[in-house]
mmCIF file of C-alpha atoms in Angstrom:
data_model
loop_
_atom_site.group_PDB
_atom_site.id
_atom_site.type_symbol
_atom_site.label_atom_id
_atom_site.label_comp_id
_atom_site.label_asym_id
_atom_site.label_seq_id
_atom_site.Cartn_x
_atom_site.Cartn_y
_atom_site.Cartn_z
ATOM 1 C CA UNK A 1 4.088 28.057 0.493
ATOM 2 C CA UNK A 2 2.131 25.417 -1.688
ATOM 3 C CA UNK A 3 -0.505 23.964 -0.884
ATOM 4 C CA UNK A 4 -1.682 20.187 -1.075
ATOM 5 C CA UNK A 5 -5.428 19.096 -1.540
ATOM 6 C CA UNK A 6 -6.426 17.916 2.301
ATOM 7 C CA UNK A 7 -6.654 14.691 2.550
ATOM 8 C CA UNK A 8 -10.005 13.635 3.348
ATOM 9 C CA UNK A 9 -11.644 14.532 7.200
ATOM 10 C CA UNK A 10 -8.391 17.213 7.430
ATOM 11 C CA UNK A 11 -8.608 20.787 7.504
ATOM 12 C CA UNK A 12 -8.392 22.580 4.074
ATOM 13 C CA UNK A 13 -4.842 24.848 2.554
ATOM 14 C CA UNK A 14 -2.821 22.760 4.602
ATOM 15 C CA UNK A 15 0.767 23.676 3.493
ATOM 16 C CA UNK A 16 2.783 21.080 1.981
ATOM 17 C CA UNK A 17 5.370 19.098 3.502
ATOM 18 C CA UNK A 18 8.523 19.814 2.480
ATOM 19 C CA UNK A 19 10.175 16.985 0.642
ATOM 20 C CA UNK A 20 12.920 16.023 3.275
ATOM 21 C CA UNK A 21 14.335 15.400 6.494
ATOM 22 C CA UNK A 22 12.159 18.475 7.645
ATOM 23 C CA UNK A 23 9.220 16.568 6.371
ATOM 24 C CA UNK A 24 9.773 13.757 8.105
ATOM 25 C CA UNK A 25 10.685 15.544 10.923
ATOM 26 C CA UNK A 26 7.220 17.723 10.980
ATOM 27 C CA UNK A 27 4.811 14.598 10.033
ATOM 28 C CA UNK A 28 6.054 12.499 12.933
ATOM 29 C CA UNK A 29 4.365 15.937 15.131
ATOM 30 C CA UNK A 30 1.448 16.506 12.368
ATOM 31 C CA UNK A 31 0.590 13.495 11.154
ATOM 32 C CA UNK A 32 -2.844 13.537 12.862
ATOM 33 C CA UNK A 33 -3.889 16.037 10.769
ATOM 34 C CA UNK A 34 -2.778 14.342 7.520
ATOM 35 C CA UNK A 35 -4.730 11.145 7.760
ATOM 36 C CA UNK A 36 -8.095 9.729 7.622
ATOM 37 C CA UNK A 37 -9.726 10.597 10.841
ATOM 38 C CA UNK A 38 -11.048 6.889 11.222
ATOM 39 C CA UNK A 39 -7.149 6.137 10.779
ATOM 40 C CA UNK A 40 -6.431 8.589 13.433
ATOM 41 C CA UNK A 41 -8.148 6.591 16.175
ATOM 42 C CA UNK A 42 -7.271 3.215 15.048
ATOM 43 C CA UNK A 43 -3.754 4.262 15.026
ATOM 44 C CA UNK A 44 -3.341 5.681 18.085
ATOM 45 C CA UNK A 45 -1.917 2.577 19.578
ATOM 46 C CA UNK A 46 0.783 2.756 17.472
ATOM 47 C CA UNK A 47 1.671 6.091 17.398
ATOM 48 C CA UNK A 48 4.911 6.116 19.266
ATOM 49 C CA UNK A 49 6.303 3.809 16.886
ATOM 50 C CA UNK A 50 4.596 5.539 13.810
ATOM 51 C CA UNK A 51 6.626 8.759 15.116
ATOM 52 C CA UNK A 52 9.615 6.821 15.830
ATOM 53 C CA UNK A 53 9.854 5.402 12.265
ATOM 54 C CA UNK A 54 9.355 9.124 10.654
ATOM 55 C CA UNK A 55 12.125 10.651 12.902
ATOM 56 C CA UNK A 56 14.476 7.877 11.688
ATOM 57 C CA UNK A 57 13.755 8.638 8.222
ATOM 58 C CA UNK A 58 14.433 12.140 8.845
ATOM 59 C CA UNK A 59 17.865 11.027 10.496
ATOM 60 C CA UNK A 60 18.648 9.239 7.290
ATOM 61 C CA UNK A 61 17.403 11.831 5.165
ATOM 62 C CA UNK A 62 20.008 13.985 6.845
ATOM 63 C CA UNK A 63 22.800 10.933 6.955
ATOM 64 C CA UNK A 64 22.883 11.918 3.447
ATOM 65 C CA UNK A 65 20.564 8.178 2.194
ATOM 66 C CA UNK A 66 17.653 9.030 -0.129
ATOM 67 C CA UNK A 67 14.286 7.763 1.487
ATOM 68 C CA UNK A 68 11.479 6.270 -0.299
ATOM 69 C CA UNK A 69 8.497 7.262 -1.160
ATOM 70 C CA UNK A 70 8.703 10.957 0.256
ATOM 71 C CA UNK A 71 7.255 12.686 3.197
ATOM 72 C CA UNK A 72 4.161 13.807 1.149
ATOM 73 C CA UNK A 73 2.973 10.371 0.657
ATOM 74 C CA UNK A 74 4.477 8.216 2.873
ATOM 75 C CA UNK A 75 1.415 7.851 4.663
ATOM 76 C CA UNK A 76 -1.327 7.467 1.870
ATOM 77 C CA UNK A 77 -2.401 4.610 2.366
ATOM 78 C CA UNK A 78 -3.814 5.906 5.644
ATOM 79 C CA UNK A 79 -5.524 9.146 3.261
ATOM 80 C CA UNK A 80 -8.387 6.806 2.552
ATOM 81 C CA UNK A 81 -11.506 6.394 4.598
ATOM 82 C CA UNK A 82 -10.799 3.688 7.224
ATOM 83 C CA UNK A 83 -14.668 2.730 7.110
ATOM 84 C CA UNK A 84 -14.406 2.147 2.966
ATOM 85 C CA UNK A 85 -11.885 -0.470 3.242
ATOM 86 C CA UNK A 86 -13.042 -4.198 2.276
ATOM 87 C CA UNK A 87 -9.733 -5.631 0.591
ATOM 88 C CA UNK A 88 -6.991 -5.826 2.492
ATOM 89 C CA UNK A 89 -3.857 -6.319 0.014
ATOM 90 C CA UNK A 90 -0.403 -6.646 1.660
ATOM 91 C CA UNK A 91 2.678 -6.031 0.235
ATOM 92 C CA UNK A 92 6.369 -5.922 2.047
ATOM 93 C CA UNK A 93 8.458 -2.746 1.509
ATOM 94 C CA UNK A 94 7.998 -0.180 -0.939
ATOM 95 C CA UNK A 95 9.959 -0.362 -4.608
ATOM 96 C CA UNK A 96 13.351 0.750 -4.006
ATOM 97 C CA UNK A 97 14.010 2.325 -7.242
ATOM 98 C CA UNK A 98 13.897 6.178 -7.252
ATOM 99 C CA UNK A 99 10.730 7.763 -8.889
ATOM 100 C CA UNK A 100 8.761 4.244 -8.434
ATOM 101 C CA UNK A 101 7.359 4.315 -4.809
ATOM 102 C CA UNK A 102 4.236 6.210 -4.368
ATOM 103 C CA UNK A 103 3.129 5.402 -0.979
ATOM 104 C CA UNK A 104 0.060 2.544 -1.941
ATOM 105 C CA UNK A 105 1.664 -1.208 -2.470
ATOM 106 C CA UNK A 106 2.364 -2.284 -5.168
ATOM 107 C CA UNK A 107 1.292 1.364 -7.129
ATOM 108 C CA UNK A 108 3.437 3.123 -8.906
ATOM 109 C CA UNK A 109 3.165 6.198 -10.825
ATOM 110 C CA UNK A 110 1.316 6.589 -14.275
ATOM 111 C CA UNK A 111 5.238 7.426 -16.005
ATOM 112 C CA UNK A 112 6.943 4.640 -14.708
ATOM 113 C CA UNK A 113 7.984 2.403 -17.833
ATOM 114 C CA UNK A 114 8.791 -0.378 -17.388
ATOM 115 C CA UNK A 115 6.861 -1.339 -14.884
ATOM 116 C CA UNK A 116 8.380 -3.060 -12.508
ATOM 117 C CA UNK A 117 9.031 -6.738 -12.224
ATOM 118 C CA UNK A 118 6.406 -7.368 -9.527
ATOM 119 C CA UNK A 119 4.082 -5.496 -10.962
ATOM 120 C CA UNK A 120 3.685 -7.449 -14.313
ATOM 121 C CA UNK A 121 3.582 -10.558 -12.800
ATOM 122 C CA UNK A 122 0.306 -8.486 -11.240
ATOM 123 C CA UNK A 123 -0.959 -7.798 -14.102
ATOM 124 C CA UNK A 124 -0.061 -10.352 -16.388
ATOM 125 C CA UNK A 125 -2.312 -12.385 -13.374
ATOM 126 C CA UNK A 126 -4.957 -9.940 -13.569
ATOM 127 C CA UNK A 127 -5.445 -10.526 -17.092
ATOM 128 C CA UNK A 128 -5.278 -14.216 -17.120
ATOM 129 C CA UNK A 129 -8.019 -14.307 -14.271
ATOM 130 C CA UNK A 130 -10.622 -11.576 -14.983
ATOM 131 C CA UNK A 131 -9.505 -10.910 -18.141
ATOM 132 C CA UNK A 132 -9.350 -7.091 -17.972
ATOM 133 C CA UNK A 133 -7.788 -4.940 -20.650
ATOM 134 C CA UNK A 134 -3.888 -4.219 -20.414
ATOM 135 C CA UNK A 135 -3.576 -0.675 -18.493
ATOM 136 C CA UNK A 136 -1.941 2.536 -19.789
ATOM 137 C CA UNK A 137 0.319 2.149 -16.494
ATOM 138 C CA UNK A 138 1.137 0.785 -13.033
ATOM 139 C CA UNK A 139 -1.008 3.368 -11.165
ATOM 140 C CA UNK A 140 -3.554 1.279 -8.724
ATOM 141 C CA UNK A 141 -5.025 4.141 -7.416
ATOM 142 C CA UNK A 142 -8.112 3.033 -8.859
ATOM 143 C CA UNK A 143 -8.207 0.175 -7.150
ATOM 144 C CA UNK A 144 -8.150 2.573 -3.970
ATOM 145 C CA UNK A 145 -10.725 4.337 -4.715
ATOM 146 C CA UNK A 146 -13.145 1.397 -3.993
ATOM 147 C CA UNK A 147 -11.598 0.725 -0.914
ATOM 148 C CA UNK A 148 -8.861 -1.602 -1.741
ATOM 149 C CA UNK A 149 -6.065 -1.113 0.772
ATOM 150 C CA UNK A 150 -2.621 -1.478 -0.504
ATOM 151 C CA UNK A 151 -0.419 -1.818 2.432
ATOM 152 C CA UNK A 152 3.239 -2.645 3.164
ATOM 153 C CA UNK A 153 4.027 -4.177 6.048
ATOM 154 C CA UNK A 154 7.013 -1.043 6.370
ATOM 155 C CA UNK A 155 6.347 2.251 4.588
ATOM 156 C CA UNK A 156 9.609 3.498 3.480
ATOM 157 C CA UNK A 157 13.320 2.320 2.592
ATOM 158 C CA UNK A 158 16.681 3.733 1.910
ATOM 159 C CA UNK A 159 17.222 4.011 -2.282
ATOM 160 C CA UNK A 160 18.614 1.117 -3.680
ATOM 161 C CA UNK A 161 18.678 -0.771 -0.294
ATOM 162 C CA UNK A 162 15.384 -3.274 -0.400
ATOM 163 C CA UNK A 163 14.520 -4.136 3.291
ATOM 164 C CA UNK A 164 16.480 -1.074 4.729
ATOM 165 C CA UNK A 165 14.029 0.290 6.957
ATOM 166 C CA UNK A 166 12.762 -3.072 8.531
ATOM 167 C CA UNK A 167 12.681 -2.402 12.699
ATOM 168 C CA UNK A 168 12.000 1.024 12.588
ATOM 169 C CA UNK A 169 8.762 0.582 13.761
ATOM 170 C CA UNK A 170 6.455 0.466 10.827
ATOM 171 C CA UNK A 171 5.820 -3.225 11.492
ATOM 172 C CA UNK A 172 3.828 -2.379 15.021
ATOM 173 C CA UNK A 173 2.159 0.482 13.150
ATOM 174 C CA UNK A 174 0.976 -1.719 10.297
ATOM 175 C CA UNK A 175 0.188 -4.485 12.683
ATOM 176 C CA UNK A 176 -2.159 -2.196 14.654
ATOM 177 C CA UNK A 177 -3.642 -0.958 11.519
ATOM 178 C CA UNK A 178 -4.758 -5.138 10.592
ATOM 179 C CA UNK A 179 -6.037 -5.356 13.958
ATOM 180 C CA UNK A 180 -7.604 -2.791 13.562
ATOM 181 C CA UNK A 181 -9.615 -3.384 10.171
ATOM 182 C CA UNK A 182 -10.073 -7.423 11.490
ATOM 183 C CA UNK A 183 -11.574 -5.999 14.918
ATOM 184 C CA UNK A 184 -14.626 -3.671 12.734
ATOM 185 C CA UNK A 185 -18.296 -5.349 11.801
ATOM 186 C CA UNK A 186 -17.463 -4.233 8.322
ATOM 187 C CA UNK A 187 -16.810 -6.958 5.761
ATOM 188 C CA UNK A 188 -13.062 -7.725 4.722
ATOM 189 C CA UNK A 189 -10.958 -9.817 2.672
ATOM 190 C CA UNK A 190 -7.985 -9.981 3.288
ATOM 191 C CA UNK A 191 -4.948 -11.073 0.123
ATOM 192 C CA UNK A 192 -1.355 -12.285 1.718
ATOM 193 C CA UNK A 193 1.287 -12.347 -1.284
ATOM 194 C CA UNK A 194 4.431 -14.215 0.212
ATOM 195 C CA UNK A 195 5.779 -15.603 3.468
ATOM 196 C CA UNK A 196 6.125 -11.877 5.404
ATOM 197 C CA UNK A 197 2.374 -10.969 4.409
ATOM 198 C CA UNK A 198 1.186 -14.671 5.411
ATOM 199 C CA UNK A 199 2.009 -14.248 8.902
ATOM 200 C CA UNK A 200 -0.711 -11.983 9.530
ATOM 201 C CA UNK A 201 -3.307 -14.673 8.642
ATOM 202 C CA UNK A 202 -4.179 -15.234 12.852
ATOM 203 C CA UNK A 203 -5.083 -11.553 12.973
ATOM 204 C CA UNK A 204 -7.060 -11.906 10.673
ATOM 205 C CA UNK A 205 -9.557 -15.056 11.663
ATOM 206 C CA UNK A 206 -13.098 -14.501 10.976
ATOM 207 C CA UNK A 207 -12.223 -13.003 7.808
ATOM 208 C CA UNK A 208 -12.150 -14.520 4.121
ATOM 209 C CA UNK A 209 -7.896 -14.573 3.335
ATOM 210 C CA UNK A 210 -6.391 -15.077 -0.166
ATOM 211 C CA UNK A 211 -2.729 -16.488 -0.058
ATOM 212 C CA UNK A 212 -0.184 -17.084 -2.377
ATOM 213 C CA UNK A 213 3.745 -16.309 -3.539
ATOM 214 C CA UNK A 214 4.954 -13.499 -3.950
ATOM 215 C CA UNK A 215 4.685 -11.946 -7.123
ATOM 216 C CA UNK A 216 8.149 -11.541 -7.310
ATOM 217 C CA UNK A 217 9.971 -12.709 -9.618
ATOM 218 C CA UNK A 218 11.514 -14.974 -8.035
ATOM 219 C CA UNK A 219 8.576 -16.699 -6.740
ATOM 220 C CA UNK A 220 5.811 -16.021 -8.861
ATOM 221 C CA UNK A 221 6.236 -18.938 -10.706
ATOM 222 C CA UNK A 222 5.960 -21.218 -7.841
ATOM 223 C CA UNK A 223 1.935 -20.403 -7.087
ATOM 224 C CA UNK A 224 0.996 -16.704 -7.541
ATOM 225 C CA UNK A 225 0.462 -16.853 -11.202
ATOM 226 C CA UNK A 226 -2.089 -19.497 -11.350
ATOM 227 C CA UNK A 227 -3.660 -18.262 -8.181
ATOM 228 C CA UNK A 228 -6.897 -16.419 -9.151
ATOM 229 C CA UNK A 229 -6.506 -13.666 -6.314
ATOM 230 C CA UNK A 230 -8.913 -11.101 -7.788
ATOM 231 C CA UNK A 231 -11.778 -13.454 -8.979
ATOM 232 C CA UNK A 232 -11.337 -15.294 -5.416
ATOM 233 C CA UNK A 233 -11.854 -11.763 -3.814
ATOM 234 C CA UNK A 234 -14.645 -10.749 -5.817
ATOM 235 C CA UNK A 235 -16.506 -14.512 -4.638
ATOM 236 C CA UNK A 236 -15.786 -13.766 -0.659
ATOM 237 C CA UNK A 237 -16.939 -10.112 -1.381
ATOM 238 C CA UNK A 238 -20.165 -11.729 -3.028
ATOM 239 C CA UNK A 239 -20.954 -14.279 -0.060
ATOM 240 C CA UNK A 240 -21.069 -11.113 2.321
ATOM 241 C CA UNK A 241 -23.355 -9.512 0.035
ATOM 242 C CA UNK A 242 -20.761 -6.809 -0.992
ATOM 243 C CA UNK A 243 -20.345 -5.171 -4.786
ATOM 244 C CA UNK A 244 -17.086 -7.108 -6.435
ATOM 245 C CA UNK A 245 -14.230 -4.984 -7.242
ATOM 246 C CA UNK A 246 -13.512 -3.252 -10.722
ATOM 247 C CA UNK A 247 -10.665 -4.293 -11.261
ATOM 248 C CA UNK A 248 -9.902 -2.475 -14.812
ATOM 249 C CA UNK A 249 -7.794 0.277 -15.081
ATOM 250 C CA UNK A 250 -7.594 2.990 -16.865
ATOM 251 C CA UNK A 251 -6.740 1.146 -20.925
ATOM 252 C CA UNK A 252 -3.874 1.662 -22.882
ATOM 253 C CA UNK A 253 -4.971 3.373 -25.909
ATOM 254 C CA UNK A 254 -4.522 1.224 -29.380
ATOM 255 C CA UNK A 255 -2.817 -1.969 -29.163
ATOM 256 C CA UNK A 256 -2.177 -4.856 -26.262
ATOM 257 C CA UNK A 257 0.551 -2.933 -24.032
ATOM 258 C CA UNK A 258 3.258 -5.417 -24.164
ATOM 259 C CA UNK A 259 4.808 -6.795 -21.216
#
């Protein structure tokens, strides 16, 4: 069997999951050994419902409906350290479109042309408020890496069916995973793109929040572009005495990479 690098704080050569109804089926009884061990504990609340929601994927899976992203990555957001998070960036469900969801909000992967929709209104806003260069692609995993937490509110959704998989259970596992970051000593800012993510803004008091639209387009127009998100994290992350986010990634090579 194949094997997957560990994610970090799990045991090494553990064998990948197949990419399935069995996968779903084994992460909802191994998903401890998947994630962050920091996640691990501040999940625990929620783990019922984090098991429920994978065995209903699994029972859709075998219903004969495509799930989104895969077993493999469904959880990676929850791969990074818990204690390295300091932006907080919710999103709703993942991209329904085959080949586009990749488990982080928002993210998708570095072959996906054109991007989609939501994601150029990101980074046409990106541009226009810290002026970075246009990226080769839609991959945010550098943002990750500096602790930049790109969460939907539900992990997964049927193919083609946007919203599918609300009620699962995914909303009490992401919920515990905001309390959870708003209950540590550790600095965090918080960003709240539409109606869904501003919700959460009482369980997150104490903290600096960012809110907006959605960058959807069918609401960007009416106040996320315009909205300064990134350079308005950076400032909170300043006041706290924290290092502001890179927020380039990786350039497309030659010309401006058009929109």
């Amino acid at each position: 069997m194949t094997t997957r690098p560990p994610a970090p704080g799990s045991a090494p050569d553990v064998p990948a999951l197949p990419d399935d109804a069995a996968g779903f089926a084994a992460l909802a009884d191994t998903w401890r050994a998947e994630l962050d061990p920091g996640w691990v504990r501040a999940l625990e609340p929620a783990a019922s419902a984090l098991e429920r929601a994978l065995r209903a994927c699994a029972d859709d899976v075998r219903a004969g409906h495509v799930v989104l992203p895969g077993p493999r990555v469904v959880l990676r957001a929850f791969q990074q350290p818990f204690d390295a998070v300091r932006v907080l960036v919710v999103g709703q469900d993942p991209y329904p479109t085959p080949g586009h969801a990749v488990g982080l909000a928002f993210s998708v992967g570095g072959h996906v042309a054109p991007l989609p929709r939501s994601l150029q209104n990101i980074v046409a806003e990106l541009r226009t408020d810290v002026g970075v260069p246009a990226p080769a692609s839609g991959d945010l995993s550098a943002w990750a890496a500096q602790g930049v937490l790109l969460l939907n509110r539900v992990l997964s959704v049927r193919s083609g069916e946007a919203g599918s998989h609300r009620g699962l259970g995914w909303e009490e596992v992401t919920a515990q995973a905001i309390d959870a970051l708003a209950a540590r000593p550790s600095p965090l800012v918080a960003v709240l793109w539409g109606n869904d993510a501003r919700t959460l803004a009482g369980a997150l008091a104490g903290h600096p929040v960012v809110e907006s639209a959605h960058p959807s387009p069918l609401s960007a127009r009416r106040g996320f572009l315009g909205s300064a998100p990134f350079s308005q994290v950076n400032a909170a992350l300043a006041a706290r005495g924290e290092a502001p986010v890179d927020w380039r990634l990786p350039a497309a090579p030659g010309s401006e990479w058009s929109l």
